[in-house]
PDB file of C-alpha atoms in Angstrom:
ATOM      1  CA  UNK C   1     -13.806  -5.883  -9.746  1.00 46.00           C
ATOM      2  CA  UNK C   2     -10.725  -5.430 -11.596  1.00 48.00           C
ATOM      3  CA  UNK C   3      -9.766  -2.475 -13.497  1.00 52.00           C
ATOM      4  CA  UNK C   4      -7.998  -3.039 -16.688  1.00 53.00           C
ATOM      5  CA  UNK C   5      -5.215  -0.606 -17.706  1.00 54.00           C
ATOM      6  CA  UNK C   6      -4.229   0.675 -21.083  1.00 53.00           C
ATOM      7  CA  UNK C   7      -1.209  -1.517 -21.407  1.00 54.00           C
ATOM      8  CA  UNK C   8      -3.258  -4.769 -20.635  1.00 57.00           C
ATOM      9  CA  UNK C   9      -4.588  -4.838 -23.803  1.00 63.00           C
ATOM     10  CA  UNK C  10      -1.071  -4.715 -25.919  1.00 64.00           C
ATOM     11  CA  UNK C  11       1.181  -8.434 -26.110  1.00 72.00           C
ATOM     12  CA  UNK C  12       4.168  -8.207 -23.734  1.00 66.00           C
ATOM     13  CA  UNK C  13       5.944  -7.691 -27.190  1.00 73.00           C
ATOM     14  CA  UNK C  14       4.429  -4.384 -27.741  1.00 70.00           C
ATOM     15  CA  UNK C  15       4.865  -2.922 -25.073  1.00 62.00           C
ATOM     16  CA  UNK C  16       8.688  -3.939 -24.540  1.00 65.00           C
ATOM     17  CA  UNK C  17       8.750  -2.099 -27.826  1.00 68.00           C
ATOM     18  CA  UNK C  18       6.515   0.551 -26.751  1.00 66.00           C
ATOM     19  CA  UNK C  19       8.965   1.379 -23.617  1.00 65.00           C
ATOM     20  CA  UNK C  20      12.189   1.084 -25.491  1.00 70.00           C
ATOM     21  CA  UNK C  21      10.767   3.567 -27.993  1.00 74.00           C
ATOM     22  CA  UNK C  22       9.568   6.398 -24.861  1.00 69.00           C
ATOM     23  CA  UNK C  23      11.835   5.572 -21.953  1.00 80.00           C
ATOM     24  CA  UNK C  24      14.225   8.196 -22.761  1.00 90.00           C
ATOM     25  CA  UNK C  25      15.543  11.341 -21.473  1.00 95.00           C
ATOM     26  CA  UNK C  26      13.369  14.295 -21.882  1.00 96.00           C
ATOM     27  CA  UNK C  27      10.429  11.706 -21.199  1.00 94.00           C
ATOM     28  CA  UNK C  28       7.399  12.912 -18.541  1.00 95.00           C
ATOM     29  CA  UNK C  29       5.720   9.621 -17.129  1.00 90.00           C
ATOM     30  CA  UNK C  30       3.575   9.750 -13.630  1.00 91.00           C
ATOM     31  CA  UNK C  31       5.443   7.510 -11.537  1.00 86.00           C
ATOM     32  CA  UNK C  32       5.101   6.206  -7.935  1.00 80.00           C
ATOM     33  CA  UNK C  33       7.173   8.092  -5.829  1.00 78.00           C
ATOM     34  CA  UNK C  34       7.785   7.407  -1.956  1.00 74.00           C
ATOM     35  CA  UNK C  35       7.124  10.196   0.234  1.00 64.00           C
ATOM     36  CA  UNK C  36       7.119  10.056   3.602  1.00 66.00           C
ATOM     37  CA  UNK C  37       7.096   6.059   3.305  1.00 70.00           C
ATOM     38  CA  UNK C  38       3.637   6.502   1.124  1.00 74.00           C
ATOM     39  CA  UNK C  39       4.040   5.836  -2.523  1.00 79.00           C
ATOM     40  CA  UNK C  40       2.928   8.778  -4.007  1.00 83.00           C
ATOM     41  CA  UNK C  41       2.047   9.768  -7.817  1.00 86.00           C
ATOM     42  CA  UNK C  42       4.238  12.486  -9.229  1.00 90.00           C
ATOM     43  CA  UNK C  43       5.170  13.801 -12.468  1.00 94.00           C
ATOM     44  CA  UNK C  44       8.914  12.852 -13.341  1.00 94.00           C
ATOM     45  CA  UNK C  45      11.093  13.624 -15.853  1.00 96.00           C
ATOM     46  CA  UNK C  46      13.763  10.995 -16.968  1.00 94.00           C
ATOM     47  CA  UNK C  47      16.763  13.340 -16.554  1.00 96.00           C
ATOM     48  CA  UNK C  48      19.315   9.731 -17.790  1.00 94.00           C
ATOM     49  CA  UNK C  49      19.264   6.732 -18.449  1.00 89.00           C
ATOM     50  CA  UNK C  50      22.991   5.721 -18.076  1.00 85.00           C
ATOM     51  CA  UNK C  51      24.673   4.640 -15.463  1.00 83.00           C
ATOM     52  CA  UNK C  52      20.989   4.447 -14.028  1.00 86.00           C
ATOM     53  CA  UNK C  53      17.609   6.284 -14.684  1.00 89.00           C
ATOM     54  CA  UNK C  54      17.735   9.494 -12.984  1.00 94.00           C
ATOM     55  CA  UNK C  55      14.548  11.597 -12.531  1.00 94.00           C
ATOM     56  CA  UNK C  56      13.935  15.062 -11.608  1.00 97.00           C
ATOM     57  CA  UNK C  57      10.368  15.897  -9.855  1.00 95.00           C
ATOM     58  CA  UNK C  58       7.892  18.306 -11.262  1.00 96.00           C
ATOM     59  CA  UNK C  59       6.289  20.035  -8.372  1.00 94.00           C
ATOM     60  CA  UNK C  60       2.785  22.192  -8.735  1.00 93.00           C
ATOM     61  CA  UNK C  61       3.918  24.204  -5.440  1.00 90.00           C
ATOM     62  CA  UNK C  62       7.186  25.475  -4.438  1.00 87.00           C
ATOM     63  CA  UNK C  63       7.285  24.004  -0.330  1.00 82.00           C
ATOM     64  CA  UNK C  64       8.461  25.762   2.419  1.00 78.00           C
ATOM     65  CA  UNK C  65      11.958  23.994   2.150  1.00 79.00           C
ATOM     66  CA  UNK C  66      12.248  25.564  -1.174  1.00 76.00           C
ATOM     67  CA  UNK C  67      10.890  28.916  -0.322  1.00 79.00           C
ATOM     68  CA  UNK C  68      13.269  29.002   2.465  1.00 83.00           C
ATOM     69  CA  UNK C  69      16.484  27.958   0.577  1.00 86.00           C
ATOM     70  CA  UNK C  70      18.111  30.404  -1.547  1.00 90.00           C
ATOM     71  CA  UNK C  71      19.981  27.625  -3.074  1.00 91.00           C
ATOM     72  CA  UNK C  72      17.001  25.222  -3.754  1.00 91.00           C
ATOM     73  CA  UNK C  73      14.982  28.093  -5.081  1.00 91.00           C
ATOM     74  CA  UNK C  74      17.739  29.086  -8.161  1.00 94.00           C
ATOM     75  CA  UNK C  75      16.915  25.287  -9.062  1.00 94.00           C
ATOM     76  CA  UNK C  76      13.500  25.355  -9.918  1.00 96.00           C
ATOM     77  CA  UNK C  77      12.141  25.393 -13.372  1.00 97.00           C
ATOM     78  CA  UNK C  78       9.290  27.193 -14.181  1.00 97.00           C
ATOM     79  CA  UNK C  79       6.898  25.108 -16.954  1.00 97.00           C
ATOM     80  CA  UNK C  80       4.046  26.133 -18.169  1.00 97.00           C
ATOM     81  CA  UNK C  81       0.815  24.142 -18.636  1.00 97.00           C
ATOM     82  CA  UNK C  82      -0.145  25.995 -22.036  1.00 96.00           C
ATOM     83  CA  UNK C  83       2.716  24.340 -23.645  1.00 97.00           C
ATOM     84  CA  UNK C  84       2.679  20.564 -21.164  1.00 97.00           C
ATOM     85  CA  UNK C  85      -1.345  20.071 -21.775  1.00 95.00           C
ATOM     86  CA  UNK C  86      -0.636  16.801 -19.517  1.00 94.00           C
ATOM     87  CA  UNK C  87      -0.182  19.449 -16.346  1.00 96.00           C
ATOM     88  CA  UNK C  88      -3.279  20.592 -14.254  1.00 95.00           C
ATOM     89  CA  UNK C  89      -1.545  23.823 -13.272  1.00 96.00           C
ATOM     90  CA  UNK C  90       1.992  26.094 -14.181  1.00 97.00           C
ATOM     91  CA  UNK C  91       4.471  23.906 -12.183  1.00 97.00           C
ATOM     92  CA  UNK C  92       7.986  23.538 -11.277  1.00 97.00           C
ATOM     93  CA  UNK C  93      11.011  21.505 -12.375  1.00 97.00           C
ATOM     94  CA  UNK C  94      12.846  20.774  -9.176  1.00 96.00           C
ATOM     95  CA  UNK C  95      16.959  20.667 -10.326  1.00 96.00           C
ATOM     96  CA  UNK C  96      18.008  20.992  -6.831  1.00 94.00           C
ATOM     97  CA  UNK C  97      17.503  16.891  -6.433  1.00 93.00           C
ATOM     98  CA  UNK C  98      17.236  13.878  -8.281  1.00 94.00           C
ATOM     99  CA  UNK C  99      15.961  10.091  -7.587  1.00 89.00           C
ATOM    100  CA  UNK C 100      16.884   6.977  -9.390  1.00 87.00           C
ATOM    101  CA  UNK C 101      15.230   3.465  -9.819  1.00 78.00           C
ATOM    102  CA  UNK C 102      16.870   0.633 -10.948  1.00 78.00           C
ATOM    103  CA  UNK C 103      16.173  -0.245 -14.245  1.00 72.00           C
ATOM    104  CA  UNK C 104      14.393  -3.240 -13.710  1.00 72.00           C
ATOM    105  CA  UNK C 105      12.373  -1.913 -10.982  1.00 74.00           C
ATOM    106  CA  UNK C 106      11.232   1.608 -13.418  1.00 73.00           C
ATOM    107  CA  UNK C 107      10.428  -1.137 -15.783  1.00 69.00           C
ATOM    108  CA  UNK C 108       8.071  -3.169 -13.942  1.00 68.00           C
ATOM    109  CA  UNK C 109       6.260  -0.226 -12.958  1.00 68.00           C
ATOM    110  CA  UNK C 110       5.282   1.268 -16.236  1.00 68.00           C
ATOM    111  CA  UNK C 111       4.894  -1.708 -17.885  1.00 61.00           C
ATOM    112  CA  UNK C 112       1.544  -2.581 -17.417  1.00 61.00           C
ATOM    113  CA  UNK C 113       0.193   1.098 -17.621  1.00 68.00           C
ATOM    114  CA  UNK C 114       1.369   2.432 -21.038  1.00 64.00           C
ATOM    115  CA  UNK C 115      -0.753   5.512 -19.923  1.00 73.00           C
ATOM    116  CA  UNK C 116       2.383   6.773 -17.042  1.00 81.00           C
ATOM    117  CA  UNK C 117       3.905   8.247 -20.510  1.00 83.00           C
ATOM    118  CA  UNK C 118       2.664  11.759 -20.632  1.00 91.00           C
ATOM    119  CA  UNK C 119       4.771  13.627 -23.275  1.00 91.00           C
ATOM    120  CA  UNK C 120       8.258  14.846 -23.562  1.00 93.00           C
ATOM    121  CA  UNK C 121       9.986  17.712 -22.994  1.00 97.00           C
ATOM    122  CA  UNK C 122      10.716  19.968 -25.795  1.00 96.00           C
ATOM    123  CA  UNK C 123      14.259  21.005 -26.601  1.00 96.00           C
ATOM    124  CA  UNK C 124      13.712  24.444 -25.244  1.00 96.00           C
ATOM    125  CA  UNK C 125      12.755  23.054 -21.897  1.00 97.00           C
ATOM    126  CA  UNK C 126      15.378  20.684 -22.132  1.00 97.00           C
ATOM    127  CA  UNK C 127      18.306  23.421 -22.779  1.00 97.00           C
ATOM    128  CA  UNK C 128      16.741  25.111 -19.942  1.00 97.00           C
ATOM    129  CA  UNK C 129      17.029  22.319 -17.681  1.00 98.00           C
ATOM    130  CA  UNK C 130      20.553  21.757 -18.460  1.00 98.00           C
ATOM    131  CA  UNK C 131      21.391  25.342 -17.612  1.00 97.00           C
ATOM    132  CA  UNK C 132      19.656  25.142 -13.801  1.00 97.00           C
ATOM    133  CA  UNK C 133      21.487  21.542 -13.833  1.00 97.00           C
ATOM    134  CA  UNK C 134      24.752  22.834 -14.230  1.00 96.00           C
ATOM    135  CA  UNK C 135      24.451  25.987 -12.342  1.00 95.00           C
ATOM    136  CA  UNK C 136      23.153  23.583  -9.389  1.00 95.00           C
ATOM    137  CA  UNK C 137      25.067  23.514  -5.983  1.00 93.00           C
ATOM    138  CA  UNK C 138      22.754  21.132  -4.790  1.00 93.00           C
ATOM    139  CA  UNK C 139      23.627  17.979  -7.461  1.00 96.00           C
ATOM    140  CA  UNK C 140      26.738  16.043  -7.122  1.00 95.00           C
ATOM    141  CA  UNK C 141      29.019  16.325 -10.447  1.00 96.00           C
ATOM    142  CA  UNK C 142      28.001  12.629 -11.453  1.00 95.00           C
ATOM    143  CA  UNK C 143      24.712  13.558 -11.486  1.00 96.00           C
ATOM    144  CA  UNK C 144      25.242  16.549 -13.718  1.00 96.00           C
ATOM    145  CA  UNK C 145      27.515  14.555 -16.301  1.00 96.00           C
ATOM    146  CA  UNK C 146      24.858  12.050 -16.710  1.00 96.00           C
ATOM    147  CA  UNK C 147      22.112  14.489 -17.045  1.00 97.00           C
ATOM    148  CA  UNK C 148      23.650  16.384 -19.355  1.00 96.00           C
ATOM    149  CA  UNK C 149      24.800  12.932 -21.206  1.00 95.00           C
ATOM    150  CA  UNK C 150      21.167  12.362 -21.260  1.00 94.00           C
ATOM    151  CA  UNK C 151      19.401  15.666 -22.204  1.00 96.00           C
ATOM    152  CA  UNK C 152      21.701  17.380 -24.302  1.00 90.00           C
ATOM    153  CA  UNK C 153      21.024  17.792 -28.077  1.00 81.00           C
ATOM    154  CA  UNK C 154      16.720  16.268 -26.866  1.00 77.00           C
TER     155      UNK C 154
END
């Protein structure tokens, strides 16, 4: 038996229009992530879209890596579920690493489930980002000009 998704009931037109409307920086979506060669789901925030999409994780648990890194741990983000309804829990903005997806491939996975579009951050949490961004020794300096390209002024 086959499950229909939210986005299976919307033309191809709609939701090309849907994504070009959401798929912007500050956006939270649940994407596929792979973890230890297991696509996982995780909550991602589109950090850019130019040159490429760039996400930053949200994590509901600091791991031991972070814990145990001085450096990784001044990059987290605290955010708080009372103002993100779409989180189960307080979490974590990880700013010590990003991932990317081409375009075409971020695309084809939210495409047919409109629903991966959670919320978006709001400006506060966005400024706040920046800051961990650009205090980050962990992110390479493109990856901080096109993060800040794509949050600033959200």
């Amino acid at each position: 038996m086959l499950q229909q998704r939210l986005g299976d009931s919307f033309s191809q037109k709609e939701r090309d229009s849907f994504l070009k409307r959401n798929l912007v920086p500050g956006a939270v979506c649940r994407i596929d992530v792979a973890l230890d060669d297991a696509p996982t789901p995780k909550l991602a925030i589109l950090a850019a879209t130019e040159p490429e999409p760039i996400f930053l994780l949200i994590n509901s648990n600091l791991c031991w890596l972070v814990e145990n890194s001085p450096q990784r741990r001044q990059c987290q983000l605290p955010i708080l579920r009372r103002e993100y309804p779409f989180l189960k829990r307080d979490s974590w903005i990880d700013c010590s690493v990003t991932f990317r997806l081409r375009s075409e491939e971020l695309w084809s996975r939210i495409v047919g489930d409109l629903g991966s579009f959670l919320g978006e951050l709001n400006p506060s949490t966005c400024k706040s980002v920046l800051q961990k961004v650009g205090s980050s020794k962990m992110l390479s300096k493109r990856d901080k000009r096109a993060i800040e390209s794509g949050l600033v002024g959200r």
